[in-house]
Short mmCIF file of C-alpha atoms in Angstrom, two decimals:
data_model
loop_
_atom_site.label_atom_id
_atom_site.label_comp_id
_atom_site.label_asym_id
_atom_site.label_seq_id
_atom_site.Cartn_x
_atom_site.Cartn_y
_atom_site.Cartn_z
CA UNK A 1 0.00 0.00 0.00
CA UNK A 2 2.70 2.30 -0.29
CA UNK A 3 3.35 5.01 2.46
CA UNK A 4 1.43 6.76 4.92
CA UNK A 5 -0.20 9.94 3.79
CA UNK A 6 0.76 12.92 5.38
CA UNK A 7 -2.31 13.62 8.04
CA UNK A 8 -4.34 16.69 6.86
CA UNK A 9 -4.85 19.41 9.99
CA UNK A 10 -7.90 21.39 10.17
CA UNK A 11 -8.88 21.97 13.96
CA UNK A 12 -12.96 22.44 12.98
CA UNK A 13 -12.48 18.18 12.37
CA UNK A 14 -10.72 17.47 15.39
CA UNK A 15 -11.03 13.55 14.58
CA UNK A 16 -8.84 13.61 11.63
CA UNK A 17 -5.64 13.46 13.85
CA UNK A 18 -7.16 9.82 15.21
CA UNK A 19 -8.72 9.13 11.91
CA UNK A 20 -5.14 9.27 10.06
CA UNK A 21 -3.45 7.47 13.22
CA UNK A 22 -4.02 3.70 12.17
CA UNK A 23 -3.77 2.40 15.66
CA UNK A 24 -6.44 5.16 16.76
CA UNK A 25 -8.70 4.02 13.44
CA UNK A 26 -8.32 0.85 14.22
CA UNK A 27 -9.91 0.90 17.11
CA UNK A 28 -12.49 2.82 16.57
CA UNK A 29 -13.17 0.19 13.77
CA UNK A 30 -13.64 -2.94 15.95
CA UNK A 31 -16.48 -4.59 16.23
CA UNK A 32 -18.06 -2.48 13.34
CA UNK A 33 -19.59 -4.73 10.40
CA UNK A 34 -17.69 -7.24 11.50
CA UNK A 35 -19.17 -9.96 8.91
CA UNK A 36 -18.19 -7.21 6.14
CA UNK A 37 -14.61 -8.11 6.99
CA UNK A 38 -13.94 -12.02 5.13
CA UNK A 39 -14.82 -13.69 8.45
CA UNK A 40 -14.72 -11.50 11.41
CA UNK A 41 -11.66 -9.30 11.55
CA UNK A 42 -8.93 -7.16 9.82
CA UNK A 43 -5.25 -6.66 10.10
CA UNK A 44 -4.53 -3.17 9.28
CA UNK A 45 -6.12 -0.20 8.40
CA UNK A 46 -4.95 3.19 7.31
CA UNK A 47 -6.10 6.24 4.89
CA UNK A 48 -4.88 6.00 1.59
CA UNK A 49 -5.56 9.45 0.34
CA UNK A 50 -7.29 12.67 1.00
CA UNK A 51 -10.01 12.66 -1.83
CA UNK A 52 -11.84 15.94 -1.12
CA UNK A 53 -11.29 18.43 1.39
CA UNK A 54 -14.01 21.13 2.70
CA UNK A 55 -12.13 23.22 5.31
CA UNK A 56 -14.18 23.56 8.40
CA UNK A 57 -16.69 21.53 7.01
CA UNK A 58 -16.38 17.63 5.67
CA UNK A 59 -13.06 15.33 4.19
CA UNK A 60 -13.77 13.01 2.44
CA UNK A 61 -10.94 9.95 2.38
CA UNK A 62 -9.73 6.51 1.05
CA UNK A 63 -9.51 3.89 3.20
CA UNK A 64 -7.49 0.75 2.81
CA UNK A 65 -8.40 -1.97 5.35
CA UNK A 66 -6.37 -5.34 4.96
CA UNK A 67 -8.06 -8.88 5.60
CA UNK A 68 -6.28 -12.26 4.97
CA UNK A 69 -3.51 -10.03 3.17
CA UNK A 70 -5.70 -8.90 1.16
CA UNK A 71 -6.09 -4.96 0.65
CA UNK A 72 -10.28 -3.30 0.54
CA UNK A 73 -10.75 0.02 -0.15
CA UNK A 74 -13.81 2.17 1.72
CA UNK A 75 -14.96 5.76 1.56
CA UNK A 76 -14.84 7.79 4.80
CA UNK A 77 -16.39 11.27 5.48
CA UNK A 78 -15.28 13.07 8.81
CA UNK A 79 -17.81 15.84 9.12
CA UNK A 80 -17.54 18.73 11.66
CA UNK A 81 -21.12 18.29 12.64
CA UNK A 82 -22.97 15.18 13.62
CA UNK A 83 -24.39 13.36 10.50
CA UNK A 84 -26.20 10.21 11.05
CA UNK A 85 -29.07 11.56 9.15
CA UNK A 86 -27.25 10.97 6.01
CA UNK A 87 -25.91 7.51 6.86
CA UNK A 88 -29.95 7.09 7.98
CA UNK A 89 -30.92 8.67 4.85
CA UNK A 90 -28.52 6.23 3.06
CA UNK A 91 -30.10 3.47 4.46
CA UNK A 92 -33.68 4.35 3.85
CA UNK A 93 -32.69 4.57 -0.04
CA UNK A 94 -30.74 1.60 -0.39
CA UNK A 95 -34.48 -0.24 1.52
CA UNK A 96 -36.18 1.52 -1.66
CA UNK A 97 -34.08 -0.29 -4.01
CA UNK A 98 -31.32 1.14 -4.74
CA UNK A 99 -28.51 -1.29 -2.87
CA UNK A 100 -24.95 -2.64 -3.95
CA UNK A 101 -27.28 -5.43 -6.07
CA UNK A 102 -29.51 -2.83 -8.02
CA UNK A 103 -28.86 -1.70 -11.72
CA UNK A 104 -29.29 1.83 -10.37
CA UNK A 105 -28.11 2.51 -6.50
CA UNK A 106 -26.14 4.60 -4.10
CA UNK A 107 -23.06 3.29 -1.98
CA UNK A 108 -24.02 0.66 0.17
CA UNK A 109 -23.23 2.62 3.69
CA UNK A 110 -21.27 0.79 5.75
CA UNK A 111 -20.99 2.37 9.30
CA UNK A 112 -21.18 5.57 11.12
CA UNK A 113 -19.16 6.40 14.00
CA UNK A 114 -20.38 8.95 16.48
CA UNK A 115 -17.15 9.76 17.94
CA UNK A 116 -15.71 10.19 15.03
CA UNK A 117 -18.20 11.84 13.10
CA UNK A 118 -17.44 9.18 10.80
CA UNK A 119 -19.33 8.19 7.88
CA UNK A 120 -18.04 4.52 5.60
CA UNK A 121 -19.61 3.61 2.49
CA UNK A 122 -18.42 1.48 -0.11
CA UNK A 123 -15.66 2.52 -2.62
CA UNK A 124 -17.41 2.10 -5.87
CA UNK A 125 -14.87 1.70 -9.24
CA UNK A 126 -15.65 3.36 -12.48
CA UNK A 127 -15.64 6.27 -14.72
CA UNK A 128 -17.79 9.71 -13.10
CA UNK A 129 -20.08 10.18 -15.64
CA UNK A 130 -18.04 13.90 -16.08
CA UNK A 131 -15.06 12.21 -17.88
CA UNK A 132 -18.30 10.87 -20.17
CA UNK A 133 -19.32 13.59 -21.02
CA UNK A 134 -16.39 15.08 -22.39
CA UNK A 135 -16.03 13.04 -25.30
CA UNK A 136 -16.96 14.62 -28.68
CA UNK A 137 -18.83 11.43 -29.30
CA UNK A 138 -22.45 12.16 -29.61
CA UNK A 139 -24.02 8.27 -29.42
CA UNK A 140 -21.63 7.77 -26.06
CA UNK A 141 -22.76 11.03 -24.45
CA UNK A 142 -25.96 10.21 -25.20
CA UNK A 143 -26.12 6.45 -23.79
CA UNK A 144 -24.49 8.06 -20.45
CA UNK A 145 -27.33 10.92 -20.47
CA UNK A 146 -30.06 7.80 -20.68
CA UNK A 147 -28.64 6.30 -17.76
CA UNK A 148 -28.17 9.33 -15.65
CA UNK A 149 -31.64 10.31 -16.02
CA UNK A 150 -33.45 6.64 -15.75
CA UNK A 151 -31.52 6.94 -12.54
CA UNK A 152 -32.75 10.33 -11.56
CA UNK A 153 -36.28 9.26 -12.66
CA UNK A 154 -36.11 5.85 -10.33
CA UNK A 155 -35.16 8.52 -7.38
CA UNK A 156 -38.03 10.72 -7.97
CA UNK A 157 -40.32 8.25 -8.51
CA UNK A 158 -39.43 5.64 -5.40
CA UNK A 159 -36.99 7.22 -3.37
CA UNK A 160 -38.95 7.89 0.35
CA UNK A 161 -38.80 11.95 1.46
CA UNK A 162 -36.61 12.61 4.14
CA UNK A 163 -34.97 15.20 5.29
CA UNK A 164 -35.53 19.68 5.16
CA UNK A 165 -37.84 20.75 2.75
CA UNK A 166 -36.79 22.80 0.04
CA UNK A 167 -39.45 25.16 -1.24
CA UNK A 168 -39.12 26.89 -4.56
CA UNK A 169 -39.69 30.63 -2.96
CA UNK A 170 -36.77 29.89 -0.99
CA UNK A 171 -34.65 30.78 -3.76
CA UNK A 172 -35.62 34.72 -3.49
CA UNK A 173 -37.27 34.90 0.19
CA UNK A 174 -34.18 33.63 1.43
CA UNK A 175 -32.06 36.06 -0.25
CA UNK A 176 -29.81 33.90 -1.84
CA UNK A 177 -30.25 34.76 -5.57
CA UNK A 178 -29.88 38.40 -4.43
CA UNK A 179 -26.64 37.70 -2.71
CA UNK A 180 -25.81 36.35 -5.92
CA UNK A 181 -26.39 39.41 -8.12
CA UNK A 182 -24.53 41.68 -5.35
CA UNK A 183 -21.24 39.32 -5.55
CA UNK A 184 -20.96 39.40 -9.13
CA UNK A 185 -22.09 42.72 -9.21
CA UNK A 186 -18.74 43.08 -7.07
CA UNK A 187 -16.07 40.93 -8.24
CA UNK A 188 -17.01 42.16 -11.89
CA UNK A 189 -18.84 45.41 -12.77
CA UNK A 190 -20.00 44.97 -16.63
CA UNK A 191 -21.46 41.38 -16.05
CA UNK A 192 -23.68 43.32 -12.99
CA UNK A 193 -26.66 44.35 -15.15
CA UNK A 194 -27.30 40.78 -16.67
CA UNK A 195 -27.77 39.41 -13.03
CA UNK A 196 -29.39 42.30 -12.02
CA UNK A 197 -32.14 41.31 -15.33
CA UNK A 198 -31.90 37.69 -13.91
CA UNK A 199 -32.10 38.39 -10.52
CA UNK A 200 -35.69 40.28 -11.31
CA UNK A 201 -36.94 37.48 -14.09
CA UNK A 202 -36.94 34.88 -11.29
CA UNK A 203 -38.70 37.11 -8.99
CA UNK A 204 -41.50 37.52 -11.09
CA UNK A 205 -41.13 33.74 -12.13
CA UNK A 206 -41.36 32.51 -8.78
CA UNK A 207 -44.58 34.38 -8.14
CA UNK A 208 -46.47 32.40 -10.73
CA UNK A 209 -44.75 28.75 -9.60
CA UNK A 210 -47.08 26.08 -10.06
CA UNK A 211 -47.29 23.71 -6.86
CA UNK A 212 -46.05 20.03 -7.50
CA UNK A 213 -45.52 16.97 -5.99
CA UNK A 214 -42.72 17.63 -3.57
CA UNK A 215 -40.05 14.54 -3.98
CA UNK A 216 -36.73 13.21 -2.74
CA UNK A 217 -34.09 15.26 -3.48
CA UNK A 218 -30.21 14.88 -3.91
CA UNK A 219 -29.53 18.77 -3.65
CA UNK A 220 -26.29 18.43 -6.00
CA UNK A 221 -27.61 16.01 -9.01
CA UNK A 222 -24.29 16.48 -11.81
CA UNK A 223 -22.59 14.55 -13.71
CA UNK A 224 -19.50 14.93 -10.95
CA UNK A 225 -21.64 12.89 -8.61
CA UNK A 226 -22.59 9.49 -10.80
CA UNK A 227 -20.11 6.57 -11.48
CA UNK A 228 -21.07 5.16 -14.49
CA UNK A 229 -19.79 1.45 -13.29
CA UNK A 230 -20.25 -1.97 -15.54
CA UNK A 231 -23.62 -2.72 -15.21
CA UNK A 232 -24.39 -0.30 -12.19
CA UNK A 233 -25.39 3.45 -12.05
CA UNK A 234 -24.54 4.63 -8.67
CA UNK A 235 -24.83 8.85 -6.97
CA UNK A 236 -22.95 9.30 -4.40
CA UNK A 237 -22.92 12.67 -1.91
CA UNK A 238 -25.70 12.68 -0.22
CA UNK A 239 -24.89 15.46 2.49
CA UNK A 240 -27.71 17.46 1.26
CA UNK A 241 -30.27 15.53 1.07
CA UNK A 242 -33.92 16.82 1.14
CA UNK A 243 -37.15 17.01 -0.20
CA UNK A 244 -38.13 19.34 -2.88
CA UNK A 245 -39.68 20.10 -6.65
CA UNK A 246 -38.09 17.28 -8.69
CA UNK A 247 -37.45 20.10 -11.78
CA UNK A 248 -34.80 21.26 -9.15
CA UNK A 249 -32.58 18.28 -9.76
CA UNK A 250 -33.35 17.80 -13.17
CA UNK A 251 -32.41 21.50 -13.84
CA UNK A 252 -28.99 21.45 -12.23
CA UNK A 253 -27.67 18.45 -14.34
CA UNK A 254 -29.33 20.28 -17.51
CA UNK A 255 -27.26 23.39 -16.08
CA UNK A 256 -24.05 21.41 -15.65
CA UNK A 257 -24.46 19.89 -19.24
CA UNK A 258 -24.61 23.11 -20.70
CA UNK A 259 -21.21 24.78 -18.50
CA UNK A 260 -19.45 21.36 -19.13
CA UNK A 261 -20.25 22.04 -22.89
CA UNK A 262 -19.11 25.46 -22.92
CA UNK A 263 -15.87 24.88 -20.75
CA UNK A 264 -14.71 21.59 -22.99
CA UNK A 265 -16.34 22.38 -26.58
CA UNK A 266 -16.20 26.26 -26.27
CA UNK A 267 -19.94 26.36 -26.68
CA UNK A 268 -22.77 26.09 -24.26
CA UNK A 269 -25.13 24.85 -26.65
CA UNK A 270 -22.55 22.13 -27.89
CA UNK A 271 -23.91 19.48 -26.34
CA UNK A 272 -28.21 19.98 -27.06
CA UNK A 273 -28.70 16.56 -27.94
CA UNK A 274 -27.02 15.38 -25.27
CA UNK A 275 -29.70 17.81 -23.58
CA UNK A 276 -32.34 16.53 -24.61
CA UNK A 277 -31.77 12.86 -24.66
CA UNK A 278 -31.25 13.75 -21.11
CA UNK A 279 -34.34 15.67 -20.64
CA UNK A 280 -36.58 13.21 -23.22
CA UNK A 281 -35.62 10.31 -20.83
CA UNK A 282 -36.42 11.44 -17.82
CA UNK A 283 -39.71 12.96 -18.95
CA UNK A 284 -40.81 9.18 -20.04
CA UNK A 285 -40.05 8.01 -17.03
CA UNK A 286 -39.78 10.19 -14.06
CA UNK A 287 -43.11 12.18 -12.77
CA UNK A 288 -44.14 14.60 -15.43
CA UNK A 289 -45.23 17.32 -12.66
CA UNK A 290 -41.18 18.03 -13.50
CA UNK A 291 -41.56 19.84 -16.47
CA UNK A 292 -43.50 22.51 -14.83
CA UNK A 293 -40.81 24.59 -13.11
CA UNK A 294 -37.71 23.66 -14.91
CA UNK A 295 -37.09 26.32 -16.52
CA UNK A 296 -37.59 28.41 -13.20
CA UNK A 297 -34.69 25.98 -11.82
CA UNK A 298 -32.81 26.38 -15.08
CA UNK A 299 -32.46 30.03 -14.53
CA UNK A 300 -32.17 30.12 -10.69
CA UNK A 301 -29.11 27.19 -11.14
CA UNK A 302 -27.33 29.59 -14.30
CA UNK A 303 -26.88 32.55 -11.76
CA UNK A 304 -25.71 30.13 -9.19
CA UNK A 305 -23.07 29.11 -11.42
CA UNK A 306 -22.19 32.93 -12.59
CA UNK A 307 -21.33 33.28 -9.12
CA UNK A 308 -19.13 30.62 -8.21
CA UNK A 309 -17.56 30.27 -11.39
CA UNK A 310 -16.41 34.30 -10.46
CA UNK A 311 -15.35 32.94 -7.49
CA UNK A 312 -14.09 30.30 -7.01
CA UNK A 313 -10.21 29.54 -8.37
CA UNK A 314 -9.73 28.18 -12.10
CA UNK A 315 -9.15 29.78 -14.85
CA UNK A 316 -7.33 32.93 -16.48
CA UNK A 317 -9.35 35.74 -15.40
CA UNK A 318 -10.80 36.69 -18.95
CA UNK A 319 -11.50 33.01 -19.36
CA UNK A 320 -13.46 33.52 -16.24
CA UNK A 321 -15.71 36.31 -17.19
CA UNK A 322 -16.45 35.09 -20.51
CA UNK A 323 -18.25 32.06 -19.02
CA UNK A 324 -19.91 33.95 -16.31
CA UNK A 325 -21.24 35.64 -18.86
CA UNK A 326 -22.23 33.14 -21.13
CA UNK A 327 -24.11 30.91 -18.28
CA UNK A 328 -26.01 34.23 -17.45
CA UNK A 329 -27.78 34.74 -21.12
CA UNK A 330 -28.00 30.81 -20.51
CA UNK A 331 -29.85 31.83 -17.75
CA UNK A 332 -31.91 34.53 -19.14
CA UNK A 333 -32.51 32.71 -22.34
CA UNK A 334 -34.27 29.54 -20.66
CA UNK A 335 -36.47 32.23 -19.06
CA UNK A 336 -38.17 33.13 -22.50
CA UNK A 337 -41.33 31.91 -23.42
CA UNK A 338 -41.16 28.67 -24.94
CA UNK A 339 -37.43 28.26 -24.27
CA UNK A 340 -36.15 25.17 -23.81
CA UNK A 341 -33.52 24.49 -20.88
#
């Protein structure tokens, strides 16, 4: 297994320093799935590598954990807060069918530890259906947006509701959109008046919502968080989980599609059939009360992006604007009448 990885500090997660002490992980680890483990026990454990980092928030790690001299690798999540209502939420999904033995799942979760704020799930191997998507060919991209929205579809349609309830008006009563507009009003002056146009569209959008079905919800449906695995279609990060209008999910992977489109092929509208394969899918098979806010959810998700593309770090600074700008007319083109997202 190589050598030990450096431990990661970050005193909001004061269990990482026993997390990446194997002795300390170890045993913690007793006496925790202990069938999982080829007959009862394990020999060593340690973390392989830091996978994701959130400071003050979340890591998310590799864990190797040896049986019989043989090496098994496990997903851990050390949260700052308590967080058995995801493993719990896990749980309840997996019961709905979507386990390790369904054609469309989640990670089986494995364990949580209190003490730890520890979270285990299974490590699940395969492409992210991101790396998919970047391919220039059309008939691949388009079998990998079938299978990312029969997935989506299965959620909405069986998936139980747990968890806060998201309500569509939350996107302006809550001030969130308008926080929006102000930061890239701030970090870049000439892009201020398209979100300021946005920012006003959705308000008078959300006061003519239609009221739907509320459904399961991942919060953070993209094509970052689905491994596209042989015979298996599995979404993993379910730290905000909730219930909520299903055109909410199915509007940020549209949204995604379009600003993976425009960073990789230079063009947001470079990958429309991929679009609507995507969308055409889902429709067939998901509940149809999803069409009526999407584009409402398109629009809201476009200035989301605006903002944290501005943001966050990346690209050349002019590279940066130009896409802000180009996912805010995506934004207030899907807001037209009889756009499509």
């Amino acid at each position: 297994m190589g050598e030990l990885v450096q431990p990661l500090t970050d005193p909001s997660l004061a269990a990482l320093s026993e997390v990446f002490d194997p002795a300390g992980l170890a045993n913690h680890l007793r006496g925790v799935s202990p069938d999982r483990w080829d007959g009862g026990g394990f020999e060593e454990v340690r973390v392989l590598r830091v996978l994701k980092h959130h400071a003050r928030k979340r890591c998310a790690l590799e864990i190797g954990l040896r049986t019989q001299n043989v090496w098994h690798s496990l997903i851990g999540k050390v949260y700052r807060n308590d967080r058995l209502d995801v493993f719990q939420a896990m749980k309840g999904i997996q019961r709905a069918g979507f386990g390790p033995q369904d054609e469309f799942s989640i990670p089986e979760a494995l364990a949580y530890l209190p003490s730890l704020r520890l979270l285990l799930q299974e490590k699940v191997d395969g492409p992210v259906a991101k790396e998919i998507f970047k391919t220039k060919d059309e008939r691949i991209r388009a079998v990998a947006a079938e299978r990312c929205a029969l997935w989506l579809a299965r959620f909405h349609t069986l998936a139980p509701k747990a968890g806060p309830v998201s309500c569509p008006s939350d996107y302006i009563t809550s001030k969130t959109m308008r926080r929006y507009s102000l930061k890239i009003a701030k970090l870049v002056g000439r892009h201020a008046e398209k979100a300021r146009q946005l920012l006003h569209r959705l308000e008078d959008a959300a006061s003519s919502l239609s009221a739907v079905e509320m459904r399961a919800g991942h919060a953070s449906y993209t094509p970052r968080q689905i491994i596209l695995a042989e015979g298996r279609t599995v979404v993993f990060d379910w730290d905000g989980f909730d219930v909520a209008d299903p055109a909410r999910d199915v509007a940020r992977f549209l949204a995604a599609l379009r600003r993976l489109a425009l960073g990789w092929l230079g063009s947001a509208r470079a990958m429309d059939r991929t679009v609507e394969v995507f969308l055409n899918t889902y429709l067939a098979a998901g509940p149809p009360e999803a069409k009526t806010n999407l584009r409402f959810f398109a629009a809201a998700t476009y200035l989301n992006l605006a903002k944290h593309t501005l943001c966050r770090p990346g690209p050349h600074k002019h590279e940066k604007h130009h896409i802000a700008e180009a996912v805010l007319d995506e934004g207030l083109r899907v807001l037209e009448p009889e756009a499509t997202p």
